Amino acid sequence: MTPAVLRLKRGRDRARVHPWIFKGDVADVSDQGEPGGVVTVVDAGGRLVGRGLFNPRPALCCRLLTWTDEAIDADFWRRRLAAAVAARANRDGAARLVWSEADALAGVVIDRYGPVAVLQTVTLGMARRRAELAAALRAVLGDVAVFCADDPTAATLEGFEPAAGWLDAPGRGHKTGLYLDQADNRVRIGPLGAGRAVLDVFAYTAGFACHALLAGATSAICIESSKDALAGAVDNLALNGVAARAEVRDANAFDELRRLDRAGERFGLIVLDPPPFARGRGALEGALRGYKEINLRAIRLLEPGGVLATFSCSHHVSDDAFERMVRDAAADAGARLRVLAPLTQSADHPVLLTVPETRYLKGLLLERI
Ligand code: SAH
């Protein structure tokens, strides 16, 4: 079957370097253009731009998957997945296998946990192809169980039923399971906790605290407000044999940081890894106030020589805005901080230069002097 044709308006050629096409970029779509279907994208002069999946419902109506004249078929999915898997060949353990646009698979995220692959579809086109994607994944990896973890917000926007659970039964968890984007940072930052008291704020399953305790931290307090995450943290600390030195606190991080400060507690390593406070551009100012408040409080809790790893996973918070916010927080706390390193997402979450949305996690590793 020949795919429908989506013709771009004159001068709207950004799609040559960025896979997103918005309704405002589109001159017209031929009759066969169906929701979730494949379209061939051409420029105003009729020259091929690429091929992608179409959905007339959201403003972001097409995401390109290829820039050459190739069919989007079972073999295509196999080739793409094989390339994504090969790019992570040097990583052991749990890893992100597919990072959407950055792996030329816009609309899909896949994480691997040993025999289980967690599949998140973000577009109608990809949601309709879950079974095809799973088959291609098995062709590349062998027999893996596939667990679906769609994002309900994206599903509503795109108009599909979000899947949660084994390819055919229910389950739960945040995102695609673990926050694998922090895996490299946990390995790097954990050892900085050796011989020190650690505070893991927005701990989820206490990954940072586990790494620090395994590296010889004297104690760790983990702050988390979600019941499922708290249970996961307790299990994770026990499984790693470090539960005796750890305390998991069911608390709102904002309140608990204030309480710890009032109690005069001090820490040698603090990790601040909040959820995205700014989900859209409009929420930026309020988000920065929230980030500043927790950073100010965390800085006050640092002992001299203590280290703070502070993050934002909001794409809308720029590096500059993030650094300025932490600088203001340090000034308000009257603290001088040395920048040990900038921090970013793990290497299995690659970044495309022309698709800035592929980079979202930013952080600073700071030492109080
Ligand atoms: N650091 C974690 C990932 C953190 S994700 C890791 O390495 O795996 C952010 C976490 O913050 C989520 O688990 C969420 O449940 C929790 N959270 C969100 N708002 C919170 C709040 N106000 N107080 C405490 N925890 C909160």
PDB file of N, CA and C and ligand atoms in Angstrom, residues 174 179 182 186 200 202-205 207-208 223-226 229 251-254 273-275, ligand 1:
ATOM      1  N   HIS A 174       6.446   3.932  38.450  1.00  0.00           N
ATOM      2  CA  HIS A 174       6.646   5.255  37.847  1.00  0.00           C
ATOM      3  C   HIS A 174       7.316   5.087  36.503  1.00  0.00           C
ATOM      4  N   TYR A 179      14.479   4.987  37.401  1.00  0.00           N
ATOM      5  CA  TYR A 179      14.945   6.187  36.709  1.00  0.00           C
ATOM      6  C   TYR A 179      16.348   5.883  36.178  1.00  0.00           C
ATOM      7  N   GLN A 182      19.432   8.291  35.696  1.00  0.00           N
ATOM      8  CA  GLN A 182      20.354   8.649  36.774  1.00  0.00           C
ATOM      9  C   GLN A 182      21.386   7.552  37.048  1.00  0.00           C
ATOM     10  N   ARG A 186      24.486   7.861  39.686  1.00  0.00           N
ATOM     11  CA  ARG A 186      24.549   7.123  40.958  1.00  0.00           C
ATOM     12  C   ARG A 186      25.924   6.488  41.138  1.00  0.00           C
ATOM     13  N   ASP A 200      19.150  11.657  50.862  1.00  0.00           N
ATOM     14  CA  ASP A 200      18.674  11.366  49.504  1.00  0.00           C
ATOM     15  C   ASP A 200      17.241  11.906  49.405  1.00  0.00           C
ATOM     16  N   PHE A 202      13.830  13.139  47.404  1.00  0.00           N
ATOM     17  CA  PHE A 202      13.100  12.647  46.229  1.00  0.00           C
ATOM     18  C   PHE A 202      13.758  11.322  45.819  1.00  0.00           C
ATOM     19  N   ALA A 203      13.719  10.384  46.769  1.00  0.00           N
ATOM     20  CA  ALA A 203      14.573   9.197  46.685  1.00  0.00           C
ATOM     21  C   ALA A 203      14.043   8.122  45.735  1.00  0.00           C
ATOM     22  N   TYR A 204      12.722   8.099  45.450  1.00  0.00           N
ATOM     23  CA  TYR A 204      12.094   7.003  44.704  1.00  0.00           C
ATOM     24  C   TYR A 204      12.510   5.680  45.345  1.00  0.00           C
ATOM     25  N   THR A 205      13.266   4.807  44.671  1.00  0.00           N
ATOM     26  CA  THR A 205      13.636   3.530  45.298  1.00  0.00           C
ATOM     27  C   THR A 205      15.015   3.608  45.972  1.00  0.00           C
ATOM     28  N   GLY A 207      17.932   4.746  45.073  1.00  0.00           N
ATOM     29  CA  GLY A 207      19.097   4.340  44.271  1.00  0.00           C
ATOM     30  C   GLY A 207      20.371   5.064  44.672  1.00  0.00           C
ATOM     31  N   PHE A 208      20.268   6.378  44.867  1.00  0.00           N
ATOM     32  CA  PHE A 208      21.476   7.125  45.248  1.00  0.00           C
ATOM     33  C   PHE A 208      21.958   6.687  46.633  1.00  0.00           C
ATOM     34  N   ILE A 223      14.119  10.591  51.648  1.00  0.00           N
ATOM     35  CA  ILE A 223      12.831  11.282  51.739  1.00  0.00           C
ATOM     36  C   ILE A 223      12.031  11.040  50.467  1.00  0.00           C
ATOM     37  N   GLU A 224      10.788  10.606  50.661  1.00  0.00           N
ATOM     38  CA  GLU A 224       9.949  10.255  49.509  1.00  0.00           C
ATOM     39  C   GLU A 224       8.496  10.346  49.957  1.00  0.00           C
ATOM     40  N   SER A 225       7.597  10.737  49.050  1.00  0.00           N
ATOM     41  CA  SER A 225       6.195  10.912  49.448  1.00  0.00           C
ATOM     42  C   SER A 225       5.242   9.908  48.808  1.00  0.00           C
ATOM     43  N   SER A 226       5.705   9.113  47.844  1.00  0.00           N
ATOM     44  CA  SER A 226       4.786   8.157  47.216  1.00  0.00           C
ATOM     45  C   SER A 226       4.873   6.798  47.911  1.00  0.00           C
ATOM     46  N   ALA A 229       6.689   4.063  46.001  1.00  0.00           N
ATOM     47  CA  ALA A 229       8.125   4.316  45.956  1.00  0.00           C
ATOM     48  C   ALA A 229       8.762   3.995  47.310  1.00  0.00           C
ATOM     49  N   ALA A 251       7.597  11.568  53.721  1.00  0.00           N
ATOM     50  CA  ALA A 251       7.423  12.988  54.013  1.00  0.00           C
ATOM     51  C   ALA A 251       7.439  13.807  52.740  1.00  0.00           C
ATOM     52  N   ASN A 252       6.871  14.996  52.841  1.00  0.00           N
ATOM     53  CA  ASN A 252       6.976  15.981  51.780  1.00  0.00           C
ATOM     54  C   ASN A 252       8.364  16.613  51.876  1.00  0.00           C
ATOM     55  N   ALA A 253       9.114  16.580  50.809  1.00  0.00           N
ATOM     56  CA  ALA A 253      10.508  17.033  50.839  1.00  0.00           C
ATOM     57  C   ALA A 253      10.629  18.484  51.312  1.00  0.00           C
ATOM     58  N   PHE A 254       9.688  19.325  50.885  1.00  0.00           N
ATOM     59  CA  PHE A 254       9.763  20.743  51.277  1.00  0.00           C
ATOM     60  C   PHE A 254       9.699  20.870  52.801  1.00  0.00           C
ATOM     61  N   ASP A 273      16.821  15.364  43.756  1.00  0.00           N
ATOM     62  CA  ASP A 273      16.427  14.889  42.424  1.00  0.00           C
ATOM     63  C   ASP A 273      14.907  14.981  42.263  1.00  0.00           C
ATOM     64  N   PRO A 274      14.384  16.221  42.222  1.00  0.00           N
ATOM     65  CA  PRO A 274      12.926  16.399  42.233  1.00  0.00           C
ATOM     66  C   PRO A 274      12.257  15.977  40.921  1.00  0.00           C
ATOM     67  N   PRO A 275      10.951  15.765  40.953  1.00  0.00           N
ATOM     68  CA  PRO A 275      10.206  15.522  39.709  1.00  0.00           C
ATOM     69  C   PRO A 275      10.178  16.816  38.899  1.00  0.00           C
TER      70      PRO A 275
HETATM   71  N1  SAH B   1      16.232  10.006  42.839  1.00  0.00           N
HETATM   72  C1  SAH B   1      15.355   8.969  42.333  1.00  0.00           C
HETATM   73  C2  SAH B   1      14.373   9.476  41.305  1.00  0.00           C
HETATM   74  C3  SAH B   1      13.501  10.592  41.796  1.00  0.00           C
HETATM   75  S1  SAH B   1      12.076  10.884  40.846  1.00  0.00           S
HETATM   76  C4  SAH B   1      16.197   7.826  41.765  1.00  0.00           C
HETATM   77  O1  SAH B   1      17.438   7.957  41.722  1.00  0.00           O
HETATM   78  O2  SAH B   1      15.625   6.818  41.362  1.00  0.00           O
HETATM   79  C5  SAH B   1      11.238  12.005  41.877  1.00  0.00           C
HETATM   80  C6  SAH B   1      10.602  11.373  43.106  1.00  0.00           C
HETATM   81  O3  SAH B   1      10.111  12.412  43.935  1.00  0.00           O
HETATM   82  C7  SAH B   1       9.400  10.468  42.819  1.00  0.00           C
HETATM   83  O4  SAH B   1       9.654   9.212  43.380  1.00  0.00           O
HETATM   84  C8  SAH B   1       8.229  11.161  43.521  1.00  0.00           C
HETATM   85  O5  SAH B   1       7.338  10.237  44.125  1.00  0.00           O
HETATM   86  C9  SAH B   1       8.924  11.980  44.581  1.00  0.00           C
HETATM   87  N2  SAH B   1       8.229  13.190  45.021  1.00  0.00           N
HETATM   88  C10 SAH B   1       7.506  14.041  44.281  1.00  0.00           C
HETATM   89  N3  SAH B   1       7.120  15.100  45.013  1.00  0.00           N
HETATM   90  C11 SAH B   1       7.607  14.899  46.266  1.00  0.00           C
HETATM   91  C12 SAH B   1       7.573  15.640  47.476  1.00  0.00           C
HETATM   92  N4  SAH B   1       6.941  16.825  47.543  1.00  0.00           N
HETATM   93  N5  SAH B   1       8.195  15.148  48.552  1.00  0.00           N
HETATM   94  C13 SAH B   1       8.852  13.965  48.492  1.00  0.00           C
HETATM   95  N6  SAH B   1       8.938  13.227  47.371  1.00  0.00           N
HETATM   96  C14 SAH B   1       8.322  13.671  46.276  1.00  0.00           C
END
